[in-house]
Structure formats: structure tokens, C-alpha cells
CSV table of C-alpha atoms in Angstrom, one decimal:
chain,number,residue,atom,x,y,z
A,1,MET,CA,62.4,21.2,-11.3
A,2,LYS,CA,63.3,23.7,-14.0
A,3,ILE,CA,60.5,25.1,-16.1
A,4,LYS,CA,60.0,28.2,-18.2
A,5,ASN,CA,57.1,30.6,-18.5
A,6,ASN,CA,54.3,29.4,-20.8
A,7,ARG,CA,55.5,25.8,-20.5
A,8,ARG,CA,53.0,23.0,-20.2
A,9,VAL,CA,53.3,21.4,-16.8
A,10,ASN,CA,52.1,18.0,-15.8
A,11,LEU,CA,50.7,18.0,-12.3
A,12,GLU,CA,52.4,14.7,-11.5
A,13,ASP,CA,55.7,16.5,-11.9
A,14,VAL,CA,54.7,19.3,-9.6
A,15,LYS,CA,55.6,19.3,-6.0
A,16,VAL,CA,52.8,20.5,-3.7
A,17,SER,CA,54.1,22.8,-0.9
A,18,ASP,CA,54.1,21.2,2.5
A,19,ASP,CA,52.5,24.3,4.1
A,20,ILE,CA,49.3,24.0,2.1
A,21,GLN,CA,47.0,21.6,3.9
A,22,GLY,CA,44.1,19.6,2.6
A,23,LEU,CA,44.6,20.4,-1.1
A,24,GLU,CA,44.8,17.9,-4.0
A,25,LYS,CA,46.2,18.0,-7.4
A,26,ILE,CA,43.0,17.2,-9.2
A,27,GLY,CA,40.0,19.5,-8.8
A,28,LYS,CA,40.6,22.7,-6.9
A,29,ASN,CA,44.4,23.2,-6.9
A,30,SER,CA,46.7,25.4,-5.0
A,31,LEU,CA,50.3,24.6,-6.0
A,32,LEU,CA,53.6,26.2,-5.3
A,33,ILE,CA,56.0,25.6,-8.2
A,34,GLU,CA,59.7,26.5,-7.8
A,35,THR,CA,61.2,27.6,-11.1
A,36,PHE,CA,64.6,28.9,-12.2
A,37,PRO,CA,64.1,31.5,-14.9
A,38,ALA,CA,66.8,32.6,-17.3
A,39,ASN,CA,67.1,36.1,-15.7
A,40,SER,CA,70.2,35.7,-13.5
A,41,GLU,CA,69.2,38.6,-11.2
A,42,ILE,CA,66.2,36.7,-10.0
A,43,THR,CA,67.3,33.6,-8.1
A,44,THR,CA,63.9,31.9,-7.6
A,45,TYR,CA,60.3,32.3,-8.7
A,46,THR,CA,57.4,30.8,-6.8
A,47,TYR,CA,54.2,30.7,-8.7
A,48,HIS,CA,51.2,30.5,-6.3
A,49,ILE,CA,48.6,28.9,-8.6
A,50,ILE,CA,44.9,28.9,-7.7
A,51,ALA,CA,43.4,26.7,-10.4
A,52,PRO,CA,39.6,26.4,-11.0
A,53,GLU,CA,37.9,23.0,-10.6
A,54,VAL,CA,38.3,21.0,-13.8
A,55,SER,CA,38.1,17.5,-15.0
A,56,ALA,CA,41.1,15.3,-15.6
A,57,ARG,CA,43.3,15.7,-18.7
A,58,THR,CA,42.1,19.2,-19.6
A,59,THR,CA,44.2,22.3,-20.0
A,60,PHE,CA,43.5,25.9,-18.8
A,61,ASN,CA,45.2,29.2,-18.3
A,62,ILE,CA,46.0,30.6,-14.9
A,63,THR,CA,47.3,33.8,-13.4
A,64,SER,CA,50.0,33.8,-10.8
A,65,TYR,CA,51.1,35.7,-7.7
A,66,VAL,CA,54.9,35.9,-8.0
A,67,LYS,CA,57.4,35.9,-5.1
A,68,TYR,CA,61.1,36.2,-5.9
A,69,GLN,CA,64.4,37.3,-4.5
A,70,ARG,CA,66.6,40.0,-5.9
A,71,ALA,CA,70.0,41.0,-4.5
A,72,GLY,CA,69.2,39.1,-1.3
A,73,PHE,CA,65.8,40.9,-0.7
A,74,ASN,CA,62.4,39.1,-0.8
A,75,ILE,CA,60.2,40.8,-3.3
A,76,SER,CA,56.5,40.0,-4.1
A,77,GLU,CA,54.3,41.5,-6.8
A,78,ASN,CA,51.2,40.7,-8.7
A,79,LYS,CA,52.1,39.3,-12.2
A,80,THR,CA,50.0,37.6,-14.7
A,81,ILE,CA,51.8,34.7,-16.2
A,82,PRO,CA,49.9,32.4,-18.7
A,83,ILE,CA,50.7,28.8,-17.8
A,84,ILE,CA,49.0,25.9,-19.4
A,85,VAL,CA,48.5,23.1,-16.8
A,86,LYS,CA,47.7,19.6,-17.8
A,87,LEU,CA,46.0,17.5,-15.1
A,88,LYS,CA,47.5,14.1,-14.5
A,89,ASP,CA,45.7,11.0,-15.6
A,90,GLU,CA,43.2,9.3,-13.3
A,91,GLU,CA,45.6,6.4,-12.8
A,92,THR,CA,49.3,6.9,-12.5
A,93,LYS,CA,52.2,4.7,-11.4
A,94,ALA,CA,55.2,5.7,-9.3
A,95,LYS,CA,58.6,5.5,-10.9
A,96,ASP,CA,60.0,2.9,-8.5
A,97,GLY,CA,56.9,1.8,-6.6
A,98,SER,CA,53.4,0.6,-7.5
A,99,ILE,CA,50.4,-0.9,-5.9
A,100,ASP,CA,48.4,-3.9,-7.1
A,101,ILE,CA,44.9,-4.4,-5.8
A,102,ASP,CA,42.7,-7.5,-6.4
A,103,ARG,CA,39.1,-8.1,-5.4
A,104,THR,CA,38.1,-11.7,-5.4
A,105,PHE,CA,34.9,-13.7,-4.7
A,106,VAL,CA,34.6,-17.3,-3.6
A,107,LYS,CA,32.0,-17.7,-6.3
A,108,THR,CA,30.5,-15.4,-8.9
A,109,THR,CA,27.0,-16.9,-9.0
A,110,ALA,CA,24.5,-16.1,-6.3
A,111,SER,CA,20.8,-15.4,-5.7
A,112,LEU,CA,19.0,-12.2,-4.9
A,113,ARG,CA,18.9,-13.1,-1.3
A,114,GLU,CA,22.6,-14.0,-0.8
A,115,TYR,CA,25.4,-11.9,0.6
A,116,MET,CA,28.6,-12.4,-1.4
A,117,PRO,CA,31.8,-11.5,0.6
A,118,ALA,CA,34.7,-10.1,-1.2
A,119,THR,CA,38.4,-10.4,-0.3
A,120,TYR,CA,40.9,-7.6,-1.0
A,121,GLU,CA,44.6,-8.0,-1.5
A,122,ILE,CA,46.8,-4.8,-1.6
A,123,TYR,CA,50.4,-5.4,-2.7
A,124,ASN,CA,53.4,-3.2,-3.1
A,125,ASN,CA,55.2,-4.6,-6.2
A,126,GLY,CA,57.8,-1.8,-6.4
A,127,SER,CA,61.2,-1.3,-5.0
A,128,ILE,CA,60.4,1.5,-2.6
A,129,SER,CA,58.2,2.0,0.5
A,130,LEU,CA,54.8,3.6,-0.1
A,131,VAL,CA,52.8,5.6,2.4
A,132,HIS,CA,49.3,7.0,3.0
A,133,ILE,CA,47.6,4.2,1.2
A,134,SER,CA,43.8,4.7,1.1
A,135,LEU,CA,41.3,2.3,-0.3
A,136,SER,CA,38.0,4.0,-1.3
A,137,PHE,CA,34.7,2.3,-1.9
A,138,PRO,CA,32.2,3.7,-4.3
A,139,ILE,CA,28.4,3.4,-4.0
A,140,GLN,CA,27.3,0.2,-5.7
A,141,TYR,CA,23.9,0.9,-7.3
A,142,GLU,CA,23.1,-2.7,-8.2
A,143,PHE,CA,24.1,-4.1,-4.8
A,144,ASP,CA,23.3,-3.7,-1.1
A,145,THR,CA,26.6,-3.6,0.9
A,146,VAL,CA,27.7,-3.6,4.4
A,147,GLU,CA,28.7,0.1,4.6
A,148,ARG,CA,32.3,0.9,4.2
A,149,GLN,CA,33.7,4.2,2.8
A,150,SER,CA,37.4,3.8,3.1
A,151,TYR,CA,40.3,1.8,4.6
A,152,PHE,CA,43.6,3.4,5.5
A,153,ILE,CA,47.1,1.8,5.5
A,154,PRO,CA,49.9,3.9,6.9
A,155,SER,CA,52.7,2.3,4.8
A,156,LEU,CA,53.7,-0.7,2.8
A,157,GLY,CA,57.3,-1.7,2.4
A,158,GLU,CA,58.8,-3.2,-0.7
A,159,GLY,CA,57.1,-6.5,-1.6
A,160,GLU,CA,54.7,-6.3,1.4
A,161,LYS,CA,51.0,-7.4,1.1
A,162,ILE,CA,47.9,-6.8,3.1
A,163,VAL,CA,45.0,-9.3,2.8
A,164,LEU,CA,41.5,-8.3,3.9
A,165,PRO,CA,39.4,-11.5,3.9
A,166,ASP,CA,35.6,-11.1,3.4
A,167,PHE,CA,36.1,-7.4,3.9
A,168,VAL,CA,32.9,-6.2,2.1
A,169,SER,CA,29.7,-8.2,1.5
A,170,TYR,CA,27.6,-7.5,-1.5
A,171,ARG,CA,23.9,-8.6,-1.9
A,172,PRO,CA,22.5,-8.2,-5.4
A,173,LYS,CA,19.3,-6.1,-5.9
A,174,LEU,CA,18.6,-7.5,-9.4
A,175,ASN,CA,19.0,-10.8,-11.2
A,176,GLY,CA,21.0,-11.2,-14.4
A,177,THR,CA,24.5,-10.0,-15.1
A,178,LEU,CA,25.5,-7.3,-12.7
A,179,TYR,CA,28.7,-5.2,-12.7
A,180,LEU,CA,30.6,-4.0,-9.6
A,181,LEU,CA,32.2,-0.6,-9.9
A,182,PRO,CA,36.0,-0.5,-9.2
A,183,GLU,CA,37.5,0.6,-5.9
A,184,GLU,CA,40.3,3.1,-6.0
A,185,VAL,CA,43.6,3.1,-4.1
A,186,THR,CA,45.6,6.3,-3.7
A,187,PHE,CA,49.1,6.3,-2.3
A,188,MET,CA,52.3,8.4,-2.0
A,189,ASP,CA,56.0,7.9,-2.3
A,190,ALA,CA,58.6,9.3,0.1
A,191,ASP,CA,58.7,12.6,-1.8
A,192,GLY,CA,55.0,13.3,-1.4
A,193,ASN,CA,54.0,12.5,-5.0
A,194,GLU,CA,50.5,11.0,-5.1
A,195,TYR,CA,49.4,8.2,-7.3
A,196,SER,CA,46.4,6.0,-7.8
A,197,THR,CA,45.2,2.7,-9.2
A,198,LYS,CA,41.9,0.8,-9.3
A,199,THR,CA,40.5,-2.7,-9.0
A,200,LYS,CA,39.4,-4.5,-12.2
A,201,ASN,CA,35.8,-4.5,-13.2
A,202,THR,CA,33.9,-7.6,-11.9
A,203,THR,CA,30.9,-9.3,-13.4
A,204,LEU,CA,28.5,-11.4,-11.2
A,205,THR,CA,25.8,-13.6,-12.4
A,206,ILE,CA,22.6,-13.5,-10.3
A,207,SER,CA,20.0,-16.2,-10.5
A,208,LYS,CA,16.4,-15.9,-9.1
A,209,ASP,CA,16.0,-19.6,-8.7
A,210,PHE,CA,19.3,-20.3,-6.8
A,211,GLU,CA,18.7,-22.6,-3.8
A,212,PHE,CA,20.6,-22.6,-0.6
A,213,ASN,CA,22.0,-26.0,0.5
A,214,THR,CA,23.0,-24.7,3.9
A,215,GLY,CA,21.7,-22.0,6.2
A,216,ALA,CA,21.6,-18.3,5.3
A,217,VAL,CA,20.2,-15.6,7.6
A,218,LEU,CA,18.7,-12.2,6.9
A,219,VAL,CA,18.4,-9.6,9.6
A,220,ASN,CA,15.9,-6.7,9.8
A,221,ILE,CA,15.0,-4.1,12.4
A,222,THR,CA,11.8,-2.2,12.6
A,223,SER,CA,10.6,0.7,14.8
A,224,PRO,CA,8.1,3.5,14.7
A,225,LYS,CA,9.0,6.5,12.4
A,226,SER,CA,8.5,8.8,15.3
A,227,THR,CA,8.1,8.8,19.1
A,228,PHE,CA,8.2,11.1,22.1
A,229,THR,CA,10.7,11.8,24.8
A,230,GLY,CA,10.3,9.7,27.9
A,231,THR,CA,8.2,7.1,26.1
A,232,PRO,CA,9.5,3.5,25.9
A,233,THR,CA,9.6,2.8,22.2
A,234,LEU,CA,9.4,-0.8,20.9
A,235,PHE,CA,12.0,-2.1,18.5
A,236,ASN,CA,11.7,-5.5,16.7
A,237,ILE,CA,14.6,-7.5,15.3
A,238,THR,CA,13.7,-10.2,12.9
A,239,LEU,CA,16.2,-13.0,12.1
A,240,GLN,CA,15.1,-15.1,9.1
A,241,ASN,CA,16.9,-18.3,8.2
A,242,ILE,CA,16.1,-19.0,4.5
A,243,GLY,CA,18.3,-22.0,4.3
A,244,SER,CA,17.7,-25.7,5.0
A,245,GLU,CA,19.9,-26.0,8.0
A,246,PRO,CA,19.8,-24.4,11.5
A,247,VAL,CA,22.2,-21.5,12.0
A,248,SER,CA,23.9,-20.5,15.3
A,249,GLY,CA,25.7,-17.1,15.6
A,250,LYS,CA,26.1,-13.9,17.5
A,251,LEU,CA,23.4,-11.2,17.4
A,252,ASP,CA,24.4,-7.6,18.1
A,253,ASP,CA,21.8,-4.9,18.6
A,254,GLY,CA,24.3,-2.1,19.1
A,255,SER,CA,24.3,-2.1,22.9
A,256,ARG,CA,25.0,-5.8,23.6
A,257,ASP,CA,25.5,-9.1,21.8
A,258,TRP,CA,24.4,-12.6,22.6
A,259,ASP,CA,24.5,-16.1,21.1
A,260,THR,CA,21.3,-17.4,19.4
A,261,THR,CA,20.2,-20.1,17.0
A,262,VAL,CA,17.7,-19.8,14.2
A,263,SER,CA,16.0,-23.0,12.9
A,264,ALA,CA,15.8,-23.8,9.2
A,265,GLU,CA,13.3,-21.9,7.2
A,266,THR,CA,12.0,-20.0,10.2
A,267,LYS,CA,11.9,-16.4,11.6
A,268,LYS,CA,13.0,-15.4,15.1
A,269,LEU,CA,11.6,-12.2,16.7
A,270,ILE,CA,13.6,-10.3,19.4
A,271,GLN,CA,11.9,-7.2,21.0
A,272,TYR,CA,13.3,-4.5,23.2
A,273,TYR,CA,12.5,-1.0,24.3
A,274,VAL,CA,14.4,2.3,24.0
A,275,THR,CA,13.6,5.5,25.8
A,276,TYR,CA,14.9,8.8,24.4
A,277,ASP,CA,15.6,11.7,26.8
A,278,THR,CA,16.0,14.4,24.2
A,279,ALA,CA,14.2,15.4,21.0
A,280,GLY,CA,15.7,15.2,17.6
A,281,THR,CA,16.3,12.9,14.7
A,282,PHE,CA,18.5,9.9,15.6
A,283,ASP,CA,20.1,7.0,13.7
A,284,VAL,CA,18.8,3.6,14.7
A,285,THR,CA,21.8,1.4,15.4
A,286,PRO,CA,21.7,-1.4,12.8
A,287,ALA,CA,21.3,-5.0,14.2
A,288,SER,CA,24.0,-7.4,12.9
A,289,PHE,CA,24.3,-11.2,12.9
A,290,SER,CA,27.6,-13.1,12.4
A,291,TYR,CA,27.7,-16.9,11.9
A,292,VAL,CA,30.0,-19.6,10.6
A,293,ILE,CA,29.0,-22.2,8.0
A,294,ASP,CA,31.5,-24.9,6.8
A,295,GLY,CA,34.3,-23.1,8.6
A,296,LYS,CA,33.6,-19.8,6.8
A,297,GLU,CA,32.4,-16.7,8.7
A,298,HIS,CA,29.4,-14.7,7.4
A,299,PHE,CA,28.1,-11.4,8.4
A,300,THR,CA,24.8,-9.6,7.7
A,301,LYS,CA,23.1,-6.5,9.2
A,302,SER,CA,20.0,-4.5,8.9
A,303,LYS,CA,19.6,-1.4,6.7
A,304,ALA,CA,20.2,2.1,8.1
A,305,ARG,CA,17.2,4.0,9.4
A,306,THR,CA,16.3,7.0,11.5
A,307,ILE,CA,13.6,7.8,14.1
A,308,GLU,CA,12.2,11.3,14.9
A,309,VAL,CA,11.8,12.0,18.6
A,310,MET,CA,9.5,14.8,19.6
A,311,GLU,CA,9.3,16.7,22.8
A,312,ALA,CA,6.5,15.4,25.1
A,313,SER,CA,4.4,17.7,27.3
A,314,ILE,CA,5.3,18.0,31.0
A,315,GLU,CA,2.4,16.1,32.4
A,316,THR,CA,3.0,13.2,30.0
A,317,ASP,CA,4.2,9.9,31.5
A,318,THR,CA,4.8,6.8,29.5
A,319,THR,CA,1.2,6.8,28.0
A,320,ASP,CA,0.7,6.9,24.3
A,321,ILE,CA,0.8,10.6,23.6
A,322,THR,CA,-1.2,10.6,20.4
A,323,ASN,CA,-4.0,8.6,21.9
A,324,ARG,CA,-3.9,10.5,25.2
A,325,SER,CA,-4.1,13.8,23.4
A,326,GLU,CA,-7.0,12.6,21.3
A,327,ILE,CA,-8.7,11.4,24.5
A,328,GLU,CA,-8.1,14.7,26.2
A,329,ASN,CA,-9.4,16.6,23.3
A,330,ARG,CA,-12.4,14.4,23.0
A,331,SER,CA,-13.0,14.7,26.8
A,332,SER,CA,-12.8,18.5,26.5
A,333,ARG,CA,-15.3,18.5,23.6
A,334,ASP,CA,-17.7,16.2,25.5
A,335,GLU,CA,-17.3,18.3,28.7
A,336,ALA,CA,-18.1,21.4,26.7
A,337,LYS,CA,-21.0,19.7,25.1
A,338,ASN,CA,-22.3,18.4,28.5
A,339,THR,CA,-21.8,21.8,30.0
A,340,SER,CA,-23.8,23.4,27.2
A,341,GLN,CA,-26.5,20.8,27.6
A,342,ASN,CA,-26.6,21.2,31.4
A,343,ASN,CA,-26.8,25.0,31.0
A,344,GLN,CA,-29.7,24.6,28.6
A,345,THR,CA,-31.4,22.1,31.0
A,346,THR,CA,-31.0,24.5,33.9
A,347,THR,CA,-32.4,27.3,31.8
A,348,ASP,CA,-35.4,25.1,30.8
A,349,LYS,CA,-36.0,24.2,34.4
A,350,GLU,CA,-35.9,27.8,35.5
A,351,ASP,CA,-38.3,28.8,32.8
A,352,SER,CA,-40.5,25.9,33.8
A,353,VAL,CA,-40.5,26.9,37.4
A,354,LYS,CA,-41.3,30.5,36.4
A,355,LYS,CA,-44.2,29.3,34.2
A,356,LYS,CA,-45.4,27.0,36.9
A,357,GLY,CA,-45.4,29.8,39.5
A,358,PHE,CA,-47.3,32.1,37.2
A,359,PHE,CA,-50.1,29.6,36.5
A,360,SER,CA,-50.4,28.6,40.1
A,361,LYS,CA,-50.9,32.3,41.1
A,362,MET,CA,-53.6,32.7,38.4
A,363,ILE,CA,-55.4,29.6,39.6
A,364,GLU,CA,-55.3,30.9,43.2
A,365,TYR,CA,-56.6,34.3,42.1
A,366,PHE,CA,-59.6,32.8,40.3
A,367,VAL,CA,-60.4,30.5,43.2
A,368,SER,CA,-60.4,33.4,45.6
A,369,PHE,CA,-62.5,35.5,43.3
A,370,PHE,CA,-65.4,33.0,43.1
A,371,ARG,CA,-65.3,32.4,46.8
């Protein structure tokens, strides 16, 4: 690529050096740009550009560290060269290759309680192979989702398509008209140029009064906020079928899975114990339930939560530490109180004995005197 000093450079036209790892063209940039200046004595310039963090489609000046060759010798020097760099657009398309991505729902009307699975189709509609295809999922503030952050595809050939059926399930938090934020797909061509595209905005209509004609299951897991090492801690999994038909499926608590059935409009409680050997804050493995209705697979799971595990004292077994500590403290206080009372009683008795001995001697003295 031939450019001159002070020329505006589009980042999508700039090749990132292969020896720079983990750097992107938008945000904090470090780019090596090969140029061929008019001075014939200098065969190549390499501008090592360290760009500040900026937003897309803005321009800024930079200073460069220049390396070049003269008469066959490698020479490097500090040199300030004003270059105006224009960041690439948020969405760009490759010259000969492009990605289409669609997000579809079976239906766009649901209730507050219903999970809505979305299917994704990723299609290479260009004439070249594309590599390093990454699908990123933003936080959806109006929906609860089964957590997914990204999905990676090594490559897609010309005309190839990948279908991800029911890949993400969305459960609305509000009723009314809700908007899903678009997911972004980034990909590269064979030359290492990076591009991106996004899904279209989707509108979903949520009704409070929507009724289920078939089964639909919600899953929840509860546990204490804190516990102690060596103490069996009770966990409760609740399966709630809010539909009018019984539902059979597979329940997974993170360590094992088994088949179970939940009757219509009922709750099912599963309890188990976990013993922690070390102290710290731990993630509670979510419970999940998968089931099939009318030939379509559904999936739901509990929300993420944590539990704080504190170090138990050495003499502690599997007793409730809090109650035991309180009992021990109370016993200590009672023992101290009893000891104080016993000491007072002993003192009173001793005083009484002393007083009794004094009066006895006085009586004996008067009796002997009158004799």
C-alpha cells in the first residue's frame, strides 16, 4: 500500500503486523504501516503507530517511531510525523466475501413467564472463504437469557451456512413492546482484514394475560447465602409447571442428571446436600431442565448465584455453627453467673458460720458466768 506523509488513512486499508498479538483496529491501536516515500534513498518506511483509545469514525494526530533502510543498512530514529487516521465504520463488508446473519423466532408474541428460543443462521454469501468468525451476544436488559457470551466458527467456505437452532432462549422481564439488541459477527478474509456485521433489530410483543395451552416449566434453585466448611448445606431445586399438561424431561443439577415428570400446574421439590472443604466464595451451579413439547425441545435453567463458605472452628462437627456458638456463649455466661452466685453463696455461708460461732460463744460465756 503506497501512502504519503500527512495522508488520511482508513484503518480497513491498513494491514496489521502479524507480530503484534491481541490488538484490534478499533480502540487502542498498534499498527505497522509499510509505505514507499518519494525519497529514493530510503527504500521502506515502517510507521509504528500507537493510537489513543477513540470512538469510531473520528480523526486524530499521532506521532511515529520510524524504521527504514538506507544503502542496505537498517536505521531507526524517533521522528514525529503527523498522520490523520480515520477509524473504520462499525460495520464493513469484505470486497469479495460477506456474512449474513439472521435471528428468527417461532413466534413474536409471548408472556412474561415464557422462554422464547431464537434460531441463528450464519451464511457466507461471498465468493471467498472467511475465517475467525465470532458471534458476540450483548446483555439484553429487557430479557433474561440463558447465558451465552460468544460462539466461534473457524471458517466458512463460499456459500456455506451454519444453522444454530434454538441457540439462545429469551424470557421477557416486562410486558408491552420490547426490543432485542443486535448481535455482532466479526470475521476475517485470507489477508487478515477484519470485518463485521450485525443482526437486525427485533421487536417482541409481550402480553401479561397470555395463557399456556401446553406445559411450560420454570426452574429455581435456593440455598443459604453463607455456610461453613465441613457443614452439609441444604440446596432446594423447585420445578414449577405453569401449563395445563404434565411435562417430562431431564433435570441436571450440575453433578448428575435424571428423568423426572412434573404434573400440570404443580411444583416439584428436589433437595440435596453439599459439603464444602475450603473457605471462599463459590458459584452455585445452576440447575437446568430440558423437555420436549410437540416435537420441539425446550430448555430452562435457574439464575446464577453464589454462596460464601466460612472457615469452621477445629472442634466443630456438622452442627449448626451459629446456634452452637450462641449456645456456647450462653453457657459460658450462665456458668460465669452461676460461679458468681455460688461464690456469693459460699461467702454468705462462711459469714453465717462465723456469726453463728460468735453468738454461740457469747451464750456459753453468760451461762458459765451465772453458774
